[in-house]
CSV table of C-alpha atoms in Angstrom, one decimal:
chain,number,residue,atom,x,y,z
A,1,UNK,CA,-160.0,-122.7,-175.1
A,2,UNK,CA,-158.2,-123.9,-178.8
A,3,UNK,CA,-156.4,-127.1,-179.4
A,4,UNK,CA,-152.5,-127.1,-179.1
A,5,UNK,CA,-151.6,-127.2,-182.8
A,6,UNK,CA,-149.0,-130.4,-183.0
A,7,UNK,CA,-147.0,-131.0,-186.2
A,8,UNK,CA,-148.0,-132.7,-189.2
A,9,UNK,CA,-144.5,-134.6,-189.3
A,10,UNK,CA,-143.0,-136.8,-187.3
A,11,UNK,CA,-141.6,-140.3,-187.0
A,12,UNK,CA,-138.3,-142.3,-187.4
A,13,UNK,CA,-135.9,-139.1,-186.8
A,14,UNK,CA,-138.3,-138.2,-183.9
A,15,UNK,CA,-137.9,-141.4,-182.5
A,16,UNK,CA,-134.0,-141.2,-183.5
A,17,UNK,CA,-133.2,-137.9,-181.6
A,18,UNK,CA,-135.5,-138.6,-178.5
A,19,UNK,CA,-132.6,-142.0,-177.9
A,20,UNK,CA,-130.1,-139.8,-179.0
A,21,UNK,CA,-130.5,-137.7,-176.2
A,22,UNK,CA,-131.3,-140.2,-174.1
A,23,UNK,CA,-127.9,-142.1,-174.3
A,24,UNK,CA,-126.2,-138.7,-174.2
A,25,UNK,CA,-127.9,-138.3,-170.5
A,26,UNK,CA,-127.5,-141.3,-169.5
A,27,UNK,CA,-123.9,-141.3,-170.4
A,28,UNK,CA,-123.0,-138.3,-169.0
A,29,UNK,CA,-125.0,-139.0,-165.8
A,30,UNK,CA,-122.7,-141.7,-165.0
A,31,UNK,CA,-119.7,-139.7,-165.9
A,32,UNK,CA,-121.1,-136.7,-163.3
A,33,UNK,CA,-120.7,-139.3,-160.8
A,34,UNK,CA,-116.3,-139.6,-161.8
A,35,UNK,CA,-115.0,-136.8,-162.5
A,36,UNK,CA,-114.2,-133.5,-159.8
A,37,UNK,CA,-112.3,-131.6,-161.3
A,38,UNK,CA,-113.8,-128.1,-161.8
A,39,UNK,CA,-113.6,-127.3,-165.8
A,40,UNK,CA,-114.4,-131.5,-166.5
A,41,UNK,CA,-117.3,-131.5,-164.0
A,42,UNK,CA,-119.0,-128.1,-165.4
A,43,UNK,CA,-118.8,-129.7,-169.2
A,44,UNK,CA,-120.0,-133.1,-168.4
A,45,UNK,CA,-122.7,-131.2,-166.3
A,46,UNK,CA,-123.8,-128.5,-169.2
A,47,UNK,CA,-123.7,-131.4,-171.4
A,48,UNK,CA,-126.4,-133.4,-168.8
A,49,UNK,CA,-128.4,-130.7,-168.4
A,50,UNK,CA,-128.9,-130.1,-172.4
A,51,UNK,CA,-129.4,-133.5,-173.2
A,52,UNK,CA,-132.2,-133.7,-170.8
A,53,UNK,CA,-134.1,-130.3,-171.3
A,54,UNK,CA,-133.5,-131.2,-174.6
A,55,UNK,CA,-136.1,-134.2,-174.1
A,56,UNK,CA,-138.7,-131.1,-173.5
A,57,UNK,CA,-138.1,-129.9,-177.3
A,58,UNK,CA,-139.0,-133.3,-179.2
A,59,UNK,CA,-142.1,-133.2,-176.8
A,60,UNK,CA,-144.7,-131.9,-179.9
A,61,UNK,CA,-143.4,-134.4,-182.2
A,62,UNK,CA,-143.6,-137.6,-180.1
A,63,UNK,CA,-147.1,-136.4,-178.9
A,64,UNK,CA,-148.1,-136.6,-182.9
A,65,UNK,CA,-145.8,-140.0,-182.8
A,66,UNK,CA,-147.9,-141.4,-180.1
A,67,UNK,CA,-151.2,-140.6,-180.9
A,68,UNK,CA,-150.6,-142.2,-184.6
A,69,UNK,CA,-149.5,-145.1,-182.5
A,70,UNK,CA,-151.9,-145.6,-180.2
A,71,UNK,CA,-154.3,-145.6,-183.5
A,72,UNK,CA,-152.9,-148.3,-185.2
A,73,UNK,CA,-152.5,-150.4,-181.8
A,74,UNK,CA,-156.0,-150.4,-180.2
A,75,UNK,CA,-157.1,-153.1,-178.4
A,76,UNK,CA,-154.3,-155.1,-179.7
A,77,UNK,CA,-151.1,-153.5,-177.3
A,78,UNK,CA,-151.3,-153.1,-173.5
A,79,UNK,CA,-150.4,-149.4,-173.3
A,80,UNK,CA,-149.0,-149.7,-169.3
A,81,UNK,CA,-144.6,-149.8,-170.2
A,82,UNK,CA,-145.7,-147.6,-172.7
A,83,UNK,CA,-147.2,-145.2,-169.7
A,84,UNK,CA,-144.8,-146.3,-167.0
A,85,UNK,CA,-141.7,-145.0,-169.5
A,86,UNK,CA,-143.6,-141.8,-169.9
A,87,UNK,CA,-144.0,-141.4,-166.1
A,88,UNK,CA,-140.7,-142.1,-165.2
A,89,UNK,CA,-139.0,-140.0,-168.2
A,90,UNK,CA,-141.0,-137.0,-166.7
A,91,UNK,CA,-139.6,-137.6,-163.3
A,92,UNK,CA,-136.4,-137.8,-164.4
A,93,UNK,CA,-137.0,-134.4,-166.1
A,94,UNK,CA,-138.7,-132.8,-162.9
A,95,UNK,CA,-136.4,-133.9,-160.3
A,96,UNK,CA,-133.2,-133.2,-162.8
A,97,UNK,CA,-134.9,-129.6,-163.3
A,98,UNK,CA,-135.7,-129.0,-159.2
A,99,UNK,CA,-132.4,-130.6,-157.7
A,100,UNK,CA,-130.7,-128.1,-160.2
A,101,UNK,CA,-133.0,-125.2,-158.6
A,102,UNK,CA,-132.6,-125.9,-154.9
A,103,UNK,CA,-131.0,-129.1,-154.2
A,104,UNK,CA,-134.1,-130.2,-152.0
A,105,UNK,CA,-134.5,-133.4,-149.9
A,106,UNK,CA,-137.8,-134.4,-148.9
A,107,UNK,CA,-138.9,-136.2,-145.6
A,108,UNK,CA,-134.5,-137.7,-145.8
A,109,UNK,CA,-134.9,-138.3,-149.6
A,110,UNK,CA,-132.8,-135.9,-151.9
A,111,UNK,CA,-134.3,-135.3,-154.9
A,112,UNK,CA,-131.0,-136.3,-156.7
A,113,UNK,CA,-131.7,-139.7,-155.5
A,114,UNK,CA,-135.1,-139.8,-156.9
A,115,UNK,CA,-133.4,-138.3,-160.6
A,116,UNK,CA,-131.2,-141.2,-160.5
A,117,UNK,CA,-133.7,-143.7,-159.8
A,118,UNK,CA,-136.0,-142.6,-161.6
A,119,UNK,CA,-133.1,-142.5,-164.8
A,120,UNK,CA,-132.7,-145.6,-164.3
A,121,UNK,CA,-135.7,-147.3,-164.7
A,122,UNK,CA,-136.4,-145.1,-167.9
A,123,UNK,CA,-133.2,-146.6,-169.2
A,124,UNK,CA,-134.3,-150.1,-168.4
A,125,UNK,CA,-137.9,-149.5,-170.2
A,126,UNK,CA,-136.1,-147.3,-172.9
A,127,UNK,CA,-133.4,-150.4,-174.0
A,128,UNK,CA,-136.8,-153.1,-173.7
A,129,UNK,CA,-138.7,-150.3,-175.8
A,130,UNK,CA,-136.0,-149.7,-178.4
A,131,UNK,CA,-135.3,-153.3,-179.0
A,132,UNK,CA,-138.9,-154.0,-179.5
A,133,UNK,CA,-139.6,-151.7,-182.2
A,134,UNK,CA,-136.6,-153.0,-184.7
A,135,UNK,CA,-135.5,-150.4,-185.9
A,136,UNK,CA,-132.5,-150.2,-188.2
A,137,UNK,CA,-130.0,-147.5,-189.4
A,138,UNK,CA,-130.5,-145.9,-193.1
A,139,UNK,CA,-128.7,-144.3,-195.3
A,140,UNK,CA,-130.9,-141.3,-194.6
A,141,UNK,CA,-130.2,-140.9,-191.2
A,142,UNK,CA,-126.6,-139.6,-192.0
A,143,UNK,CA,-127.7,-137.0,-195.0
A,144,UNK,CA,-127.8,-133.9,-195.1
A,145,UNK,CA,-130.7,-132.6,-193.7
A,146,UNK,CA,-130.6,-134.9,-191.3
A,147,UNK,CA,-127.5,-133.6,-189.6
A,148,UNK,CA,-128.8,-130.2,-189.8
A,149,UNK,CA,-131.9,-130.7,-187.5
A,150,UNK,CA,-129.7,-132.8,-185.2
A,151,UNK,CA,-127.7,-129.6,-185.3
A,152,UNK,CA,-130.7,-127.3,-185.0
A,153,UNK,CA,-131.8,-129.5,-181.6
A,154,UNK,CA,-128.5,-129.9,-180.2
A,155,UNK,CA,-128.7,-125.2,-180.6
A,156,UNK,CA,-132.1,-125.2,-179.5
A,157,UNK,CA,-131.0,-128.3,-175.9
A,158,UNK,CA,-128.1,-125.7,-175.2
A,159,UNK,CA,-130.6,-122.2,-175.5
A,160,UNK,CA,-132.9,-123.9,-173.1
A,161,UNK,CA,-130.1,-125.0,-170.9
A,162,UNK,CA,-128.7,-122.0,-171.0
A,163,UNK,CA,-132.1,-120.0,-170.5
A,164,UNK,CA,-132.4,-122.1,-166.9
A,165,UNK,CA,-129.0,-120.9,-165.7
A,166,UNK,CA,-129.4,-117.2,-166.5
A,167,UNK,CA,-132.9,-117.9,-164.8
A,168,UNK,CA,-131.2,-118.8,-161.5
A,169,UNK,CA,-128.4,-116.5,-161.7
A,170,UNK,CA,-131.3,-113.7,-162.3
A,171,UNK,CA,-133.9,-114.7,-159.5
A,172,UNK,CA,-130.8,-115.5,-157.2
A,173,UNK,CA,-132.1,-118.8,-156.5
A,174,UNK,CA,-130.1,-121.5,-154.2
A,175,UNK,CA,-128.9,-122.9,-157.7
A,176,UNK,CA,-126.6,-120.3,-159.3
A,177,UNK,CA,-124.7,-120.7,-156.1
A,178,UNK,CA,-124.1,-125.2,-157.0
A,179,UNK,CA,-120.5,-126.5,-158.1
A,180,UNK,CA,-119.6,-127.0,-161.5
A,181,UNK,CA,-121.0,-131.0,-160.4
A,182,UNK,CA,-124.1,-129.8,-160.0
A,183,UNK,CA,-123.3,-130.2,-155.8
A,184,UNK,CA,-124.9,-127.6,-153.7
A,185,UNK,CA,-123.1,-126.1,-150.6
A,186,UNK,CA,-124.0,-127.7,-147.3
A,187,UNK,CA,-122.3,-127.4,-144.1
A,188,UNK,CA,-118.7,-125.9,-144.6
A,189,UNK,CA,-116.6,-125.1,-141.8
A,190,UNK,CA,-119.5,-126.5,-140.1
A,191,UNK,CA,-118.9,-131.1,-139.8
A,192,UNK,CA,-122.1,-131.2,-137.5
A,193,UNK,CA,-123.7,-129.7,-140.5
A,194,UNK,CA,-122.8,-131.7,-143.3
A,195,UNK,CA,-124.9,-134.3,-144.3
A,196,UNK,CA,-123.9,-138.0,-143.4
A,197,UNK,CA,-124.4,-139.8,-146.5
A,198,UNK,CA,-122.1,-143.0,-147.0
A,199,UNK,CA,-122.3,-145.1,-150.7
A,200,UNK,CA,-125.2,-147.1,-150.5
A,201,UNK,CA,-124.0,-150.2,-149.9
A,202,UNK,CA,-122.3,-148.7,-147.2
A,203,UNK,CA,-123.5,-148.6,-143.7
A,204,UNK,CA,-121.8,-146.7,-140.5
A,205,UNK,CA,-120.2,-149.0,-138.4
A,206,UNK,CA,-120.6,-149.7,-134.6
A,207,UNK,CA,-117.2,-149.3,-133.4
A,208,UNK,CA,-113.6,-149.7,-134.2
A,209,UNK,CA,-110.5,-149.9,-132.1
A,210,UNK,CA,-108.8,-146.8,-133.9
A,211,UNK,CA,-106.3,-148.5,-135.6
A,212,UNK,CA,-105.3,-148.8,-138.4
A,213,UNK,CA,-102.8,-151.3,-140.8
A,214,UNK,CA,-100.2,-149.5,-142.8
A,215,UNK,CA,-98.8,-152.8,-145.5
A,216,UNK,CA,-96.2,-151.1,-147.3
A,217,UNK,CA,-92.0,-152.1,-148.3
A,218,UNK,CA,-92.7,-155.4,-147.1
A,219,UNK,CA,-93.4,-154.5,-143.5
A,220,UNK,CA,-96.5,-154.3,-141.7
A,221,UNK,CA,-96.9,-152.0,-139.5
A,222,UNK,CA,-100.1,-151.2,-136.5
A,223,UNK,CA,-100.7,-147.2,-136.1
A,224,UNK,CA,-103.0,-146.1,-133.2
A,225,UNK,CA,-105.3,-142.7,-133.8
A,226,UNK,CA,-103.0,-140.6,-132.0
A,227,UNK,CA,-99.9,-141.9,-134.5
A,228,UNK,CA,-102.0,-140.1,-137.3
A,229,UNK,CA,-102.7,-136.8,-135.6
A,230,UNK,CA,-99.0,-135.3,-137.1
A,231,UNK,CA,-100.4,-132.2,-138.0
A,232,UNK,CA,-100.8,-131.8,-141.3
A,233,UNK,CA,-103.5,-130.0,-143.0
A,234,UNK,CA,-105.3,-129.4,-146.2
A,235,UNK,CA,-108.3,-127.5,-147.4
A,236,UNK,CA,-110.2,-129.4,-149.3
A,237,UNK,CA,-113.7,-129.9,-150.9
A,238,UNK,CA,-115.9,-133.3,-149.8
A,239,UNK,CA,-118.0,-133.7,-153.4
A,240,UNK,CA,-120.6,-136.3,-152.5
A,241,UNK,CA,-122.8,-138.1,-155.0
A,242,UNK,CA,-125.3,-137.5,-153.1
A,243,UNK,CA,-126.0,-133.7,-154.3
A,244,UNK,CA,-124.0,-131.6,-151.8
A,245,UNK,CA,-120.3,-130.5,-150.9
A,246,UNK,CA,-119.2,-129.1,-148.3
A,247,UNK,CA,-115.2,-126.8,-148.3
A,248,UNK,CA,-113.4,-128.1,-145.4
A,249,UNK,CA,-109.9,-128.2,-143.5
A,250,UNK,CA,-109.1,-131.3,-142.6
A,251,UNK,CA,-106.0,-132.8,-140.1
A,252,UNK,CA,-104.2,-135.6,-139.6
A,253,UNK,CA,-100.6,-137.0,-141.7
A,254,UNK,CA,-100.3,-136.5,-145.0
A,255,UNK,CA,-99.5,-140.7,-147.0
A,256,UNK,CA,-96.2,-139.9,-148.0
A,257,UNK,CA,-95.1,-139.4,-144.9
A,258,UNK,CA,-96.1,-142.5,-144.0
A,259,UNK,CA,-94.6,-144.0,-146.7
A,260,UNK,CA,-91.4,-142.1,-146.3
A,261,UNK,CA,-88.2,-143.9,-146.6
A,262,UNK,CA,-89.8,-147.1,-147.5
A,263,UNK,CA,-89.0,-149.4,-150.6
A,264,UNK,CA,-92.0,-149.0,-153.1
A,265,UNK,CA,-92.6,-149.5,-157.0
A,266,UNK,CA,-92.0,-146.7,-159.4
A,267,UNK,CA,-96.1,-147.3,-160.9
A,268,UNK,CA,-97.9,-148.6,-157.7
A,269,UNK,CA,-101.2,-148.4,-156.3
A,270,UNK,CA,-102.4,-147.7,-152.7
A,271,UNK,CA,-105.2,-149.7,-151.4
A,272,UNK,CA,-107.9,-148.3,-149.3
A,273,UNK,CA,-110.4,-150.6,-147.4
A,274,UNK,CA,-112.9,-149.6,-144.3
A,275,UNK,CA,-113.5,-152.0,-142.0
A,276,UNK,CA,-117.2,-152.3,-143.7
A,277,UNK,CA,-115.0,-153.9,-146.8
A,278,UNK,CA,-115.2,-150.6,-149.0
A,279,UNK,CA,-112.6,-149.8,-150.2
A,280,UNK,CA,-111.0,-147.3,-153.5
A,281,UNK,CA,-107.2,-148.0,-155.3
A,282,UNK,CA,-105.4,-145.2,-155.9
A,283,UNK,CA,-102.7,-143.9,-157.3
A,284,UNK,CA,-99.2,-144.1,-155.3
A,285,UNK,CA,-98.2,-141.0,-157.2
A,286,UNK,CA,-100.8,-138.9,-155.4
A,287,UNK,CA,-99.7,-140.0,-151.7
A,288,UNK,CA,-98.6,-136.5,-151.8
A,289,UNK,CA,-102.2,-134.9,-152.0
A,290,UNK,CA,-103.7,-138.4,-150.0
A,291,UNK,CA,-104.1,-137.0,-146.6
A,292,UNK,CA,-105.7,-139.7,-143.8
A,293,UNK,CA,-107.9,-137.5,-141.5
A,294,UNK,CA,-108.6,-137.1,-138.2
A,295,UNK,CA,-110.0,-134.0,-137.6
A,296,UNK,CA,-112.8,-131.6,-139.6
A,297,UNK,CA,-112.5,-127.9,-138.6
A,298,UNK,CA,-110.1,-128.7,-135.9
A,299,UNK,CA,-112.5,-130.9,-134.3
A,300,UNK,CA,-112.3,-134.5,-133.9
A,301,UNK,CA,-114.4,-136.7,-136.7
A,302,UNK,CA,-117.9,-138.2,-136.0
A,303,UNK,CA,-118.4,-141.4,-136.7
A,304,UNK,CA,-121.4,-140.9,-139.5
A,305,UNK,CA,-118.5,-139.2,-141.2
A,306,UNK,CA,-115.8,-141.7,-141.2
A,307,UNK,CA,-114.1,-141.9,-137.2
A,308,UNK,CA,-111.6,-143.1,-136.0
A,309,UNK,CA,-109.8,-142.2,-139.8
A,310,UNK,CA,-111.1,-141.4,-143.9
A,311,UNK,CA,-109.2,-140.9,-146.1
A,312,UNK,CA,-109.1,-137.2,-147.9
A,313,UNK,CA,-108.6,-136.7,-152.0
A,314,UNK,CA,-108.9,-133.6,-153.3
A,315,UNK,CA,-110.0,-132.8,-156.5
A,316,UNK,CA,-112.2,-136.6,-156.6
A,317,UNK,CA,-116.0,-136.9,-156.1
A,318,UNK,CA,-117.4,-138.1,-152.4
A,319,UNK,CA,-117.6,-141.9,-152.8
A,320,UNK,CA,-113.3,-142.3,-152.8
A,321,UNK,CA,-112.8,-140.6,-149.9
A,322,UNK,CA,-112.6,-143.9,-147.6
A,323,UNK,CA,-114.7,-143.4,-144.2
A,324,UNK,CA,-113.4,-145.5,-141.0
A,325,UNK,CA,-109.7,-146.5,-143.3
A,326,UNK,CA,-108.4,-149.7,-141.3
A,327,UNK,CA,-106.4,-150.9,-144.2
A,328,UNK,CA,-103.5,-149.1,-145.9
A,329,UNK,CA,-101.5,-151.7,-148.7
A,330,UNK,CA,-99.1,-150.1,-151.4
A,331,UNK,CA,-99.7,-152.4,-154.5
A,332,UNK,CA,-98.3,-153.5,-157.8
A,333,UNK,CA,-101.6,-153.3,-160.1
A,334,UNK,CA,-102.7,-150.3,-161.9
A,335,UNK,CA,-105.1,-148.4,-160.2
A,336,UNK,CA,-107.8,-148.1,-162.4
A,337,UNK,CA,-108.3,-151.9,-163.2
A,338,UNK,CA,-111.1,-151.8,-160.5
A,339,UNK,CA,-114.8,-150.9,-161.0
A,340,UNK,CA,-115.2,-147.4,-161.6
A,341,UNK,CA,-117.7,-147.2,-158.6
A,342,UNK,CA,-117.6,-148.9,-155.4
A,343,UNK,CA,-120.1,-152.6,-155.9
A,344,UNK,CA,-119.4,-153.7,-152.4
């Protein structure tokens, strides 16, 4: 079997190309967790996928760089970290593709979860490697030839992503039906088939008395579960960052109805707090689209899905949909003055 022919020229620009693609993939991956509306989420997912697949285009050149490095540093440098980076990066790309194709779960662990964990490990090792290499920007990095090569890499990455997406549609693979965020459908119209997941720092509580505290307009009210089932309904997509989505009809009470007639700040926010301490802050202006739900698809919520009451926030990813709501408070602080993802 003839040996695979490798490029003759490879080095600094190969490493810079890899670093650029890794940075784009990392930033777009983080953005994908926060963007839930159709068009922006589709753009972010496309950029993320193209950057990840684009790494494969530079493998032949990187192989040359690695071979040269091994010759120069043989016996003088421990290759463990380098091999760990290769393994984690390969695992990140493979699991990303597997999630796109089928969104599978193995032993209760989603492929997307493995993808995210491997990506975090890759980011750490890439940072260490980049610092250790001590490469500095050069004027030639912005030359016309360098920019043309960068453009060619971008076009190639986009073409590779388009080929994968086209292949999914031609073969009818499950990935062809995933949402713009990359999530696969699970349990639409059937809450029992909808996965029970929560933010990785959160847990399903043992139980609650069903009461909800409403603090607004200088007043504090205690509402029982039956006070919250007022027949307001909304059909909304719960799009979990775990890689699945479900379209359900939710029933309960719109937040603006609970706040009607109260003296509220014009540019305030709403703090929604769970019995577990988990919280998210949303714009008060969105109150008309926010629902405190007690039922899903005509059935009372189960404990795993947020009973006795959970927030429904259409157009936002699942971690905004606070479960087991204990307290809703109108505050003066801006809604964006909080961590972009929950830290508690």
